[in-house]
Coordinates of C-alpha atoms and ligand atoms in Angstrom, one line a residue:
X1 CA 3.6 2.3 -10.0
X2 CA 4.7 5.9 -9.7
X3 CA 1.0 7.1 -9.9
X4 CA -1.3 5.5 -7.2
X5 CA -4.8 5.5 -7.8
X6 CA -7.3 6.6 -5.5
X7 CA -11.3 7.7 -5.4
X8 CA -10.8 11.3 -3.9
X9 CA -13.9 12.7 -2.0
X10 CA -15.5 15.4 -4.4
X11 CA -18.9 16.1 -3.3
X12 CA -19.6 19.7 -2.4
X13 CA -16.1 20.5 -2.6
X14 CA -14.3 22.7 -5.0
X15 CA -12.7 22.4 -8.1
X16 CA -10.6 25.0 -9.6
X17 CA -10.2 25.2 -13.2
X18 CA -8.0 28.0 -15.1
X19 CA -8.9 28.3 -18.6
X20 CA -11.7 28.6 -21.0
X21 CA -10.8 26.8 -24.2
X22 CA -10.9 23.6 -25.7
X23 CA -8.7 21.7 -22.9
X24 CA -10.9 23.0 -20.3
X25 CA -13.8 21.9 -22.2
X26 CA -12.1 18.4 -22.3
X27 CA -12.0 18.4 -18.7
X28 CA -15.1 19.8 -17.7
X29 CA -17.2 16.9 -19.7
X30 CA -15.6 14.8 -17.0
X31 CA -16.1 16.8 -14.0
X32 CA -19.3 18.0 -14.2
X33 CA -20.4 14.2 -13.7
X34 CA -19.0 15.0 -9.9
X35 CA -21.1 16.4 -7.6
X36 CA -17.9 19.0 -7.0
X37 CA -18.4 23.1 -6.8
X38 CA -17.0 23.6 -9.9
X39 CA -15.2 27.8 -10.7
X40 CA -13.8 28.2 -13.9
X41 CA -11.5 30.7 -14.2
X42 CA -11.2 32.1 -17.9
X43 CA -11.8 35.9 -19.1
X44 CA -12.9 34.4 -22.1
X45 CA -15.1 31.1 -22.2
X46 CA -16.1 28.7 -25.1
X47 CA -20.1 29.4 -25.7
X48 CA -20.0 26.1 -24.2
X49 CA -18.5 26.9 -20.6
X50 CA -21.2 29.9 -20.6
X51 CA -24.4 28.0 -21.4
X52 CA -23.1 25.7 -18.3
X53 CA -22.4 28.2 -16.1
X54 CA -26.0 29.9 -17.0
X55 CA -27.6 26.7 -16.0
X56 CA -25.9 26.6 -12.8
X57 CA -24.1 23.3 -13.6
X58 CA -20.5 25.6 -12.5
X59 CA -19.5 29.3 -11.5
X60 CA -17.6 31.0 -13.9
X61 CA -15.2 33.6 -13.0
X62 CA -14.4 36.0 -16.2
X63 CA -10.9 37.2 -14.9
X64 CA -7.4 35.2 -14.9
X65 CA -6.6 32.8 -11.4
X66 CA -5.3 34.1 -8.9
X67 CA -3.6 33.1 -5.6
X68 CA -6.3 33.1 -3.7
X69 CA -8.6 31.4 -6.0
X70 CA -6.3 27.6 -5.1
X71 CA -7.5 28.4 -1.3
X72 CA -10.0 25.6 -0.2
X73 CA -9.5 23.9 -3.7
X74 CA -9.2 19.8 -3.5
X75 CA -7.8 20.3 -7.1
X76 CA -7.0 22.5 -9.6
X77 CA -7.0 22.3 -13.5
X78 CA -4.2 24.7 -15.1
X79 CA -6.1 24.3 -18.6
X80 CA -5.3 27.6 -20.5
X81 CA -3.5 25.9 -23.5
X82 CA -0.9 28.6 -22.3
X83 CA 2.1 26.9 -21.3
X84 CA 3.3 30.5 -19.8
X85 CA -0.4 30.8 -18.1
X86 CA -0.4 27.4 -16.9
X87 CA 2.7 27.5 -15.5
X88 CA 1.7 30.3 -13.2
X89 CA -1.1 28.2 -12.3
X90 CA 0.5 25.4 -11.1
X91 CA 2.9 27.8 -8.7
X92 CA -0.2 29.3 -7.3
X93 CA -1.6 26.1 -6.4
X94 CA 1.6 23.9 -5.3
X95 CA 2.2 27.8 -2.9
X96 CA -1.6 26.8 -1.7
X97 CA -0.5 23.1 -1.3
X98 CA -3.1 21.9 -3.6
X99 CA -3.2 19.6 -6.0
X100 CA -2.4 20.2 -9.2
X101 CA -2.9 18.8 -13.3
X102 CA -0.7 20.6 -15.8
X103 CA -3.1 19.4 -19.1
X104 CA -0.6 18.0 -21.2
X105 CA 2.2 18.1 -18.6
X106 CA 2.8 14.6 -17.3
X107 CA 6.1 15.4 -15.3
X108 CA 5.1 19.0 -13.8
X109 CA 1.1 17.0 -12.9
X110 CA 0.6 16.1 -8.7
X111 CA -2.0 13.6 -10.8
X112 CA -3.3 13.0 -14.0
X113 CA -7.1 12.4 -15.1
X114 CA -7.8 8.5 -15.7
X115 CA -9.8 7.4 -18.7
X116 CA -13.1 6.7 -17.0
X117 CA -15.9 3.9 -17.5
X118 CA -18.8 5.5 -15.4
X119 CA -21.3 2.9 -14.1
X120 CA -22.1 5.6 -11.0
X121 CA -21.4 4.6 -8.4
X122 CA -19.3 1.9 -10.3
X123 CA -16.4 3.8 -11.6
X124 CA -13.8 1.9 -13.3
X125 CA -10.8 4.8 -13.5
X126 CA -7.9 3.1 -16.5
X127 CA -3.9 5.2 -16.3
X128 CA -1.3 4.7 -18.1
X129 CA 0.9 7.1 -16.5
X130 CA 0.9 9.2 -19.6
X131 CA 2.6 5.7 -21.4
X132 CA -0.3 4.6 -23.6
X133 CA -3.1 7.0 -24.1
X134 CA -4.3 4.6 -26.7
X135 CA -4.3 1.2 -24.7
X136 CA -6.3 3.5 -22.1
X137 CA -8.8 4.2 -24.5
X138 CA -9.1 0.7 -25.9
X139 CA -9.8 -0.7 -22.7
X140 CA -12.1 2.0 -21.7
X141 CA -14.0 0.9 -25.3
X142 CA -13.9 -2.6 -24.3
X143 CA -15.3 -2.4 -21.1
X144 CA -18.3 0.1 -21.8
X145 CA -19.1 -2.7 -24.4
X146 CA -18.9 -5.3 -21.6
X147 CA -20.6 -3.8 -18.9
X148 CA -24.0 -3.5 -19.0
X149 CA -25.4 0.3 -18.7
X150 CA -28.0 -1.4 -16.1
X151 CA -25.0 -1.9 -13.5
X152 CA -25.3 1.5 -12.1
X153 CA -28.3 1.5 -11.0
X154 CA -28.1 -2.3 -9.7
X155 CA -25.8 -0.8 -7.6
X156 CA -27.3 2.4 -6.4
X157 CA -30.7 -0.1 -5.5
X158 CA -28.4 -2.7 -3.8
X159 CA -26.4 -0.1 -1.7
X160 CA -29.8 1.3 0.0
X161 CA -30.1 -2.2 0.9
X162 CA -27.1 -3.1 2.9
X163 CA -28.3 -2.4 5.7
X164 CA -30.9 -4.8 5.9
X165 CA -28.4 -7.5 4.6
X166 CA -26.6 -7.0 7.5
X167 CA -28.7 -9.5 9.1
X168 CA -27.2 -12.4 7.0
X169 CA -24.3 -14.5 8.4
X170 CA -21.1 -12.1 7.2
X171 CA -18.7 -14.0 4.7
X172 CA -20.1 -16.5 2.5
X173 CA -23.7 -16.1 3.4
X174 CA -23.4 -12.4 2.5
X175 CA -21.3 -13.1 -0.7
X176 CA -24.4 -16.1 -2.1
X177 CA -26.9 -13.4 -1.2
X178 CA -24.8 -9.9 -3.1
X179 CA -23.8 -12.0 -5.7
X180 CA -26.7 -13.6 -6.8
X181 CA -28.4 -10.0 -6.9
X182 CA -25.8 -8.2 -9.3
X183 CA -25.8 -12.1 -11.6
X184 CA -29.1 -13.3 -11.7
X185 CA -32.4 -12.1 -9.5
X186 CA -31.4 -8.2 -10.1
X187 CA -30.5 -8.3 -14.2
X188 CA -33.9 -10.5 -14.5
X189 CA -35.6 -7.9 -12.6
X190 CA -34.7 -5.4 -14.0
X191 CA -35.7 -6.8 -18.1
X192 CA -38.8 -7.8 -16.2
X193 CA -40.1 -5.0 -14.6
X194 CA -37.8 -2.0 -14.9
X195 CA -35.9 -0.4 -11.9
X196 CA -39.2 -0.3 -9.6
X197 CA -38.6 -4.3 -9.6
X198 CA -35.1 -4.1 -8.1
X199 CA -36.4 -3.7 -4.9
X200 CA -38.8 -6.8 -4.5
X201 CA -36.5 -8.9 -6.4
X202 CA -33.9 -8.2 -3.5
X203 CA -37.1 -8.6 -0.6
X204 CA -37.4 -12.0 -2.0
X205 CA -34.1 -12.3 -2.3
X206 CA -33.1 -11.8 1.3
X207 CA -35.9 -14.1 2.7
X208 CA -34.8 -16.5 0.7
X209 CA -31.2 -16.4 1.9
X210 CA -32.1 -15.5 5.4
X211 CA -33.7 -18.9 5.5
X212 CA -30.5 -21.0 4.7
X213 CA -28.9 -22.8 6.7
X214 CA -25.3 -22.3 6.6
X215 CA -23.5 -24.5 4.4
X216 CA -20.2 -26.4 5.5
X217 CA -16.8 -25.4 4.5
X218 CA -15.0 -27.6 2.2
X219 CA -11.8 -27.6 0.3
X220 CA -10.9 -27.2 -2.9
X221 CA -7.8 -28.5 -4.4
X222 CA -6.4 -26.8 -7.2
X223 CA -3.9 -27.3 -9.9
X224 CA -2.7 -23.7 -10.8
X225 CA -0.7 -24.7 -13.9
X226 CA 3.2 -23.5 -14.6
X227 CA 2.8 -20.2 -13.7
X228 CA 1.1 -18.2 -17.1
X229 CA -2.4 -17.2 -15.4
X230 CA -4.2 -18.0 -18.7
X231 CA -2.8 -21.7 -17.7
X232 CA -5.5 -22.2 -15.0
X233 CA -8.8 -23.4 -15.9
X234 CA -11.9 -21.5 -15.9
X235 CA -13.2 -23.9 -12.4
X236 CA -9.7 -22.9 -11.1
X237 CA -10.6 -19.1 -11.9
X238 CA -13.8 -20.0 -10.0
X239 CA -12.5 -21.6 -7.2
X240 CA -9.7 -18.6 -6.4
X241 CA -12.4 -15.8 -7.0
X242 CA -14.8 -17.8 -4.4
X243 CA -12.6 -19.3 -1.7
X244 CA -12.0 -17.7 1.8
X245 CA -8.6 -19.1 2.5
X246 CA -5.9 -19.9 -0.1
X247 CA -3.0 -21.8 0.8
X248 CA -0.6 -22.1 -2.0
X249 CA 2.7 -23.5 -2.5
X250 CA 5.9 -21.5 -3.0
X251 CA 6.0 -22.0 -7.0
X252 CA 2.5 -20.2 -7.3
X253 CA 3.2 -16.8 -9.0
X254 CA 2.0 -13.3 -7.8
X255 CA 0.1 -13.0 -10.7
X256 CA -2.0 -16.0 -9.8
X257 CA -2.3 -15.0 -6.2
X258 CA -3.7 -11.6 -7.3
X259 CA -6.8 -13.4 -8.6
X260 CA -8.2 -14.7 -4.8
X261 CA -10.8 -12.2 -3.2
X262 CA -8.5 -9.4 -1.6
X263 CA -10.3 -10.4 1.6
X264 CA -9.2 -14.1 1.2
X265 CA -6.6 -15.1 3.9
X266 CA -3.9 -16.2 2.0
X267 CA -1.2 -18.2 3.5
X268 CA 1.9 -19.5 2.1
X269 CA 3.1 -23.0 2.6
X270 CA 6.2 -23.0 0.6
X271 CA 8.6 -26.1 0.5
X272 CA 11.8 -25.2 -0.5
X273 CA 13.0 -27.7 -2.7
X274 CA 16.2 -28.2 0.4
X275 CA 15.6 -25.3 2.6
X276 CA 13.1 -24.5 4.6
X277 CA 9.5 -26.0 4.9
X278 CA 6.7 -25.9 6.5
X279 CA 6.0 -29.3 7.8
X280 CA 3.4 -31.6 6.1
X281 CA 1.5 -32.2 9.1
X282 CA 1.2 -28.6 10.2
X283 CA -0.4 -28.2 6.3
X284 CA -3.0 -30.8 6.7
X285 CA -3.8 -29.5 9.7
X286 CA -4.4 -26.0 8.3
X287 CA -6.7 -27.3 5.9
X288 CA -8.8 -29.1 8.2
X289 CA -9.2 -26.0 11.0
X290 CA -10.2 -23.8 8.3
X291 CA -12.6 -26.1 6.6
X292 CA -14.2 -26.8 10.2
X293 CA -14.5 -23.4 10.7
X294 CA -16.8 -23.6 7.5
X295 CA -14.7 -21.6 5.0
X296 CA -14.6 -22.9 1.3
X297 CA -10.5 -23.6 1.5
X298 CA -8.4 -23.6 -1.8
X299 CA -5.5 -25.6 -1.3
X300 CA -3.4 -24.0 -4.3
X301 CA -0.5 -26.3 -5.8
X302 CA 1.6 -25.9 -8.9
X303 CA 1.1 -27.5 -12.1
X304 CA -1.0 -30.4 -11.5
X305 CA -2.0 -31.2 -7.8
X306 CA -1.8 -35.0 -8.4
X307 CA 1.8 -35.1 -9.6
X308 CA 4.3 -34.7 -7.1
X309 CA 1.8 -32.8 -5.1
X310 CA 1.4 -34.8 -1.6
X311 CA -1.9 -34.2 -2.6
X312 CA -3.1 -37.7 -1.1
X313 CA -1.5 -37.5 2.7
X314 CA -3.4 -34.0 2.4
X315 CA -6.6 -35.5 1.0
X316 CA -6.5 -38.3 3.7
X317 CA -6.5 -35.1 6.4
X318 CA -9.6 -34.2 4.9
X319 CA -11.1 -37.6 4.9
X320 CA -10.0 -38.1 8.6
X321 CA -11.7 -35.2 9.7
X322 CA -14.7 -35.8 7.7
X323 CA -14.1 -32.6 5.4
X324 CA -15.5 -32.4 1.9
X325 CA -12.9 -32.1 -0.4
X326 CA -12.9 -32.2 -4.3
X327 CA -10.1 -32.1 -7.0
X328 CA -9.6 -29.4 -9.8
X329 CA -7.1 -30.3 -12.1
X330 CA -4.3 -28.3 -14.1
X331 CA -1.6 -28.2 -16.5
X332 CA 1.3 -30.3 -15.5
X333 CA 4.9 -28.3 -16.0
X334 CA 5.2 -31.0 -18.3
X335 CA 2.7 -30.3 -21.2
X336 CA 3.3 -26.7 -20.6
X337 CA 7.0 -27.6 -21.2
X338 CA 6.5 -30.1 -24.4
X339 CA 4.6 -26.9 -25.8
X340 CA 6.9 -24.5 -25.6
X341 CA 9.7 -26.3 -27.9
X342 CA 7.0 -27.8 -30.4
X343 CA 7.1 -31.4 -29.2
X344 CA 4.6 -34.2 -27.5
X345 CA 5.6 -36.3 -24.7
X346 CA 4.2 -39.4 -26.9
X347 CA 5.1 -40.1 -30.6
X348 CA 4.1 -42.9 -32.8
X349 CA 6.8 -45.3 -33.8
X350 CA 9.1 -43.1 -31.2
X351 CA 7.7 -43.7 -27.6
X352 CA 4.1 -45.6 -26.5
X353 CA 4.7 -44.4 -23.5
X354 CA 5.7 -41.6 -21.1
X355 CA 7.5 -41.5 -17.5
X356 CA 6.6 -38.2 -15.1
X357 CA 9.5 -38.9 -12.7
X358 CA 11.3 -37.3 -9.7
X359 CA 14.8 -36.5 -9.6
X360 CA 15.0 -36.9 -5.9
X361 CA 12.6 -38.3 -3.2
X362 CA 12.1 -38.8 0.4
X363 CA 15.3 -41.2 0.4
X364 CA 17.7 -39.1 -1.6
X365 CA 18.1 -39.7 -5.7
X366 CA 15.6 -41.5 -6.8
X367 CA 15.8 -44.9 -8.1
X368 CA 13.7 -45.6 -11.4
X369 CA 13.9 -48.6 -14.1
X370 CA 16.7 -47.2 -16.1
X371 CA 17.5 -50.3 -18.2
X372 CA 14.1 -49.2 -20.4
X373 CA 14.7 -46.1 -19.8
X374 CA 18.2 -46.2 -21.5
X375 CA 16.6 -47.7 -24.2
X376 CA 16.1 -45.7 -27.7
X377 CA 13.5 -42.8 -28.2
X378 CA 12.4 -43.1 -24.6
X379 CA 11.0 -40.0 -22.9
X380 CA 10.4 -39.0 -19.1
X381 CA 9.8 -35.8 -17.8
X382 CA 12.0 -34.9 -14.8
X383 CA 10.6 -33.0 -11.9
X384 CA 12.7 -31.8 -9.4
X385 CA 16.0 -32.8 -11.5
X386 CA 17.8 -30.2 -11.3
X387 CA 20.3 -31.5 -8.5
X388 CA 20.3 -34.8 -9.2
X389 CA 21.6 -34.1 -13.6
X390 CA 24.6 -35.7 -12.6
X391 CA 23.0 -38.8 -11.0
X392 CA 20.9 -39.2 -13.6
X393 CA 23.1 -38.9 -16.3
X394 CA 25.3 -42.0 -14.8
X395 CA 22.4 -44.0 -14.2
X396 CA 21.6 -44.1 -17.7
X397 CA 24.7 -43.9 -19.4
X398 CA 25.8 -46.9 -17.0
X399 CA 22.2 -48.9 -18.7
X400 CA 23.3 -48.0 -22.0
X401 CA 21.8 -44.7 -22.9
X402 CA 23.3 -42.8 -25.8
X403 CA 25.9 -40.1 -24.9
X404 CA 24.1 -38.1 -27.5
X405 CA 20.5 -38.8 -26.2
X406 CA 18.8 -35.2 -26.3
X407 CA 17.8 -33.6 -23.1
X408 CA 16.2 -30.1 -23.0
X409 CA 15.6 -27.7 -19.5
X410 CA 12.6 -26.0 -20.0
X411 CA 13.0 -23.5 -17.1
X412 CA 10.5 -21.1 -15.7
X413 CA 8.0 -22.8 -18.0
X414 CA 5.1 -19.9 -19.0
X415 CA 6.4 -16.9 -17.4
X416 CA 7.9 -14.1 -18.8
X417 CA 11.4 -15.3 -18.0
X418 CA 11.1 -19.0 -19.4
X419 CA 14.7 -20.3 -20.7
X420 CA 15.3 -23.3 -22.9
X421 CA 18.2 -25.1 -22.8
X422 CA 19.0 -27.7 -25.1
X423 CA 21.7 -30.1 -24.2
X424 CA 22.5 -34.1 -24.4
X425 CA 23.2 -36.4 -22.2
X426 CA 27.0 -36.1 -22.2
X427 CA 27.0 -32.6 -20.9
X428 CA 23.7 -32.3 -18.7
X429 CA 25.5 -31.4 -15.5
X430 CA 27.9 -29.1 -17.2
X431 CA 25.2 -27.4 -19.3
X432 CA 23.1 -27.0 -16.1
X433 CA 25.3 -25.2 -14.0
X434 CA 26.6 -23.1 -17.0
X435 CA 23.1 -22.3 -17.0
X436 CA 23.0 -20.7 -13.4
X437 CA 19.2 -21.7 -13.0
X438 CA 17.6 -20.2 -10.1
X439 CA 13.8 -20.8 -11.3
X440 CA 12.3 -24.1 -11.2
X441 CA 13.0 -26.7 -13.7
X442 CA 11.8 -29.4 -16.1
X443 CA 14.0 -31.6 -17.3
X444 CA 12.7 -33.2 -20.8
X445 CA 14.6 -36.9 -21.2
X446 CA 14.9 -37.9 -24.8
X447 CA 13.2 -34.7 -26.2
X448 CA 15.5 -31.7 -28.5
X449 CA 13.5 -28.8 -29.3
X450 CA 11.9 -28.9 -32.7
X451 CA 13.8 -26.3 -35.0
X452 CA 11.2 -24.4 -35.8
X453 CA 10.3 -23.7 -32.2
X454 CA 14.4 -22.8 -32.1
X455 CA 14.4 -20.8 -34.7
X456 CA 11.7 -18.6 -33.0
X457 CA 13.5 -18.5 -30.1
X458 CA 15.8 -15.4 -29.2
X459 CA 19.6 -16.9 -30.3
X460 CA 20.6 -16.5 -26.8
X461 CA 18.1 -18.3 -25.2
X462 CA 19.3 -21.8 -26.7
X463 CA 22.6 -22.6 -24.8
X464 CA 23.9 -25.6 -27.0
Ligands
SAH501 N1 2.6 -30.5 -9.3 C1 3.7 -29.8 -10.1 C2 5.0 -30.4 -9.8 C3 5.5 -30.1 -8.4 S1 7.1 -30.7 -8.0 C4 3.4 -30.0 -11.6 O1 2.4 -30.7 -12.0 O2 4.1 -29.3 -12.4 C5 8.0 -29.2 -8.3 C6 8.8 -29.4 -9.7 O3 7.9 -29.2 -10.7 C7 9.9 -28.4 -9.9 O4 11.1 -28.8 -9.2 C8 10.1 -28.4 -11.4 O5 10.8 -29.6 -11.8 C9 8.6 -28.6 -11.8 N2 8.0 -27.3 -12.1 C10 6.9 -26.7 -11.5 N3 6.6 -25.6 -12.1 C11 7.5 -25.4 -13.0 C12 7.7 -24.3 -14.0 N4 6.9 -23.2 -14.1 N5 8.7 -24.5 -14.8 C13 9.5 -25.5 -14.8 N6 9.4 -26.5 -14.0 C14 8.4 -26.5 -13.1

């Protein structure tokens, strides 16, 4: 991010602008919707500029900028289509130490106007950094469609009463009580009865709510998918956007993370897959103290949490303690896998019947029933495989697998830096550590990636 966006305090201050043509004009539309002093500088102004400045809506100053004009200035505008004239500009004001916009000069710009969605005092402000003027626009399009022109003034009612809602529980109480104004009792109001209704719909509203008693906290446990945050489901969505503590494994990506509350206290519990961890008990324990303290607790866990998820020594914690728990499901690195080389973990007249198994467990390698795995179009999915390809490949070849039995790595399944590798059972371990996979990995047993699917795929991607 090389531009950082901020909401700068405007009101009564001023704001220079130098120039009195059509780029001016551009940027005046958007300032005069701030409650700044606005002094334009130009010697000669569009008809325009003039009408505004007879209305009192700015000052306008017929006579070129000069130094002193930057003095007190929170910003100035070097708009002269003059690449000479706003040049000069933008050494008065950097000699001032104000900040300054070269219009249409990105690189010699202290900041650069935003495409702006105005809801006032909801401002939605959309940059590029100059990359993609035409994205900007399209989303500012998209969400003037979306938001409804009523939001403003929801807003301007609900802020006068914030006050009073002071007196509800802070936290979830607070949240039911805001966010059932801006979702349900202030939209109806306002079809009902107009803006005047705003106001008793939030009266009622807050005896209502002031008459709860506060509910218990719970937790929620939720399967965040592979890693692709159009993976999780719309209840997962939900769940993040509403809970007040997120604990989350170490495979749960950024991305994902970015969707809890930015007040939520977010934790991370990572497990290495042989390093460092914190302990299971200290986890459960977590989840219990928070949900005691009555915060809605979202226990976040890759893929799905019920495989290979510990999700039932953490449930039992819950059930010990007498905490409410419930279970949100999500995609399994395994289906996410299947889909991204065109095949299904079932097939009829190939396999009835599917294995999700580790490559390691609490004992070392893991054992399985390799004599029907060895047998002919078997599949399994492999979690956790990735140390054990050796292992496994012995075990099977020693029941009678084929050497040529495929096998296909499907690493980093859903994010931007997903690899396929397809290999065979002869070279597994060899193909793996050519590989050089530091991300985690799914190991598909019996399953080559359909051609069409490799075809698609860049060349390199497909070690064979
Ligand atoms: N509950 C998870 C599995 C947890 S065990 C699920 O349903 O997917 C951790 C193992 O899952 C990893 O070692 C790896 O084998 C697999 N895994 C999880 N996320 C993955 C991803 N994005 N890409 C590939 N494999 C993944």
């Amino acid at each position: 991010m090389k531009h950082f966006p901020i909401f700068l305090s405007v009101e009564d201050r001023k704001i220079a602008v130098s120039g009195g043509g059509d780029a001016a004009l551009a940027k005046l539309r958007l300032l005069l919707k701030t409650e700044a002093n606005i002094v334009v500088y130009a010697k000669d102004a569009l008809p325009e500029i003039k009408s505004w400045a007879k209305s009192g809506q700015l000052e306008l100053v017929e006579r070129v900028f000069e130094p002193n004009d930057a003095i007190h200035a929170v910003l100035v505008y070097a708009a002269n289509d003059d690449e000479n004239a706003d040049q000069a500009v933008t050494d008065i004001a950097r000699a001032a130490g104000v900040l300054v916009n070269h219009v249409d000069n990105l690189g010699n710009s202290d900041f650069i106007t935003p495409a702006i969605v105005d809801r006032d005092p909801v401002t939605i402000a959309i940059g590029t950094e100059g990359a993609a003027p035409v994205l900007a626009r399209a989303i500012k399009a998209d969400l003037e469609e979306r938001l409804p022109r009523a939001l403003g003034t929801m807003a301007r009612v609900g802020k006068l009463f914030r006050k009073f809602a002071e007196a509800l529980p802070m936290g979830r109480a607070r949240r039911a009580f805001w966010s059932e104004y801006y979702f349900q009792a202030g939209p109806q109001a306002l079809d009902r009865n107009g803006e005047d209704g705003l106001g008793d719909a939030l009266g009622a509203l807050y005896t209502k709510h002031l008459g709860k008693t506060a509910e218990p906290g719970h937790v929620t446990f939720v399967g965040a998918g592979p890693g692709d945050p159009e993976l999780l489901t719309v209840k997962a969505r939900k769940a993040l956007h509403e809970a007040d503590v997120v604990i989350h494994d170490r495979l749960i990506t950024p991305e994902i993370l970015e969707l809890a509350r930015r007040e939520a206290l977010i934790v991370d519990a990572g497990k290495e897959g042989f390093g460092p961890s914190t302990p299971q008990e200290d986890i459960d324990a977590m989840l219990v103290k928070h949900a005691a303290d009555g915060h809605h607790v979202v226990r976040l866990k890759s893929g799905d949490a019920t495989v290979f998820g510990r999700l039932d020594e953490e449930i039992e914690a819950c059930i010990d303690s007498e905490v409410a728990y419930s279970v949100i499901p999500g995609i399994t690195s395994a289906s996410a896998a299947v889909a991204s080389i065109g095949q299904s973990l079932t097939r009829r007249g190939r396999n009835s019947s599917v294995r999700l198994i580790t490559g390691h467990d609490v004992k070392g390698y893991a054992e399985q029933d390799w004599r029907s795995l060895a047998a002919t179009g078997e599949v399994a999915a492999i979690y956790m495989g990735k140390k054990s390809a050796r292992f496994l490949q012995g075990r099977l070849m020693m029941h009678g697998a084929s050497a040529q039995t495929p096998v296909t790595i499907v690493e980093n399944v859903s994010r931007p830096d997903q690899r396929i590798v397809a290999s065979q059972l002869s070279h597994l371990p060899e193909d793996l550590a050519d590989a050089e996979m530091n991300g985690p990995a799914l190991i598909l047993y019996g399953l080559a990636p359909r051609d069409a699917v490799a075809i698609t795929q860049s060349l390199e991607e497909i070690v064979l």
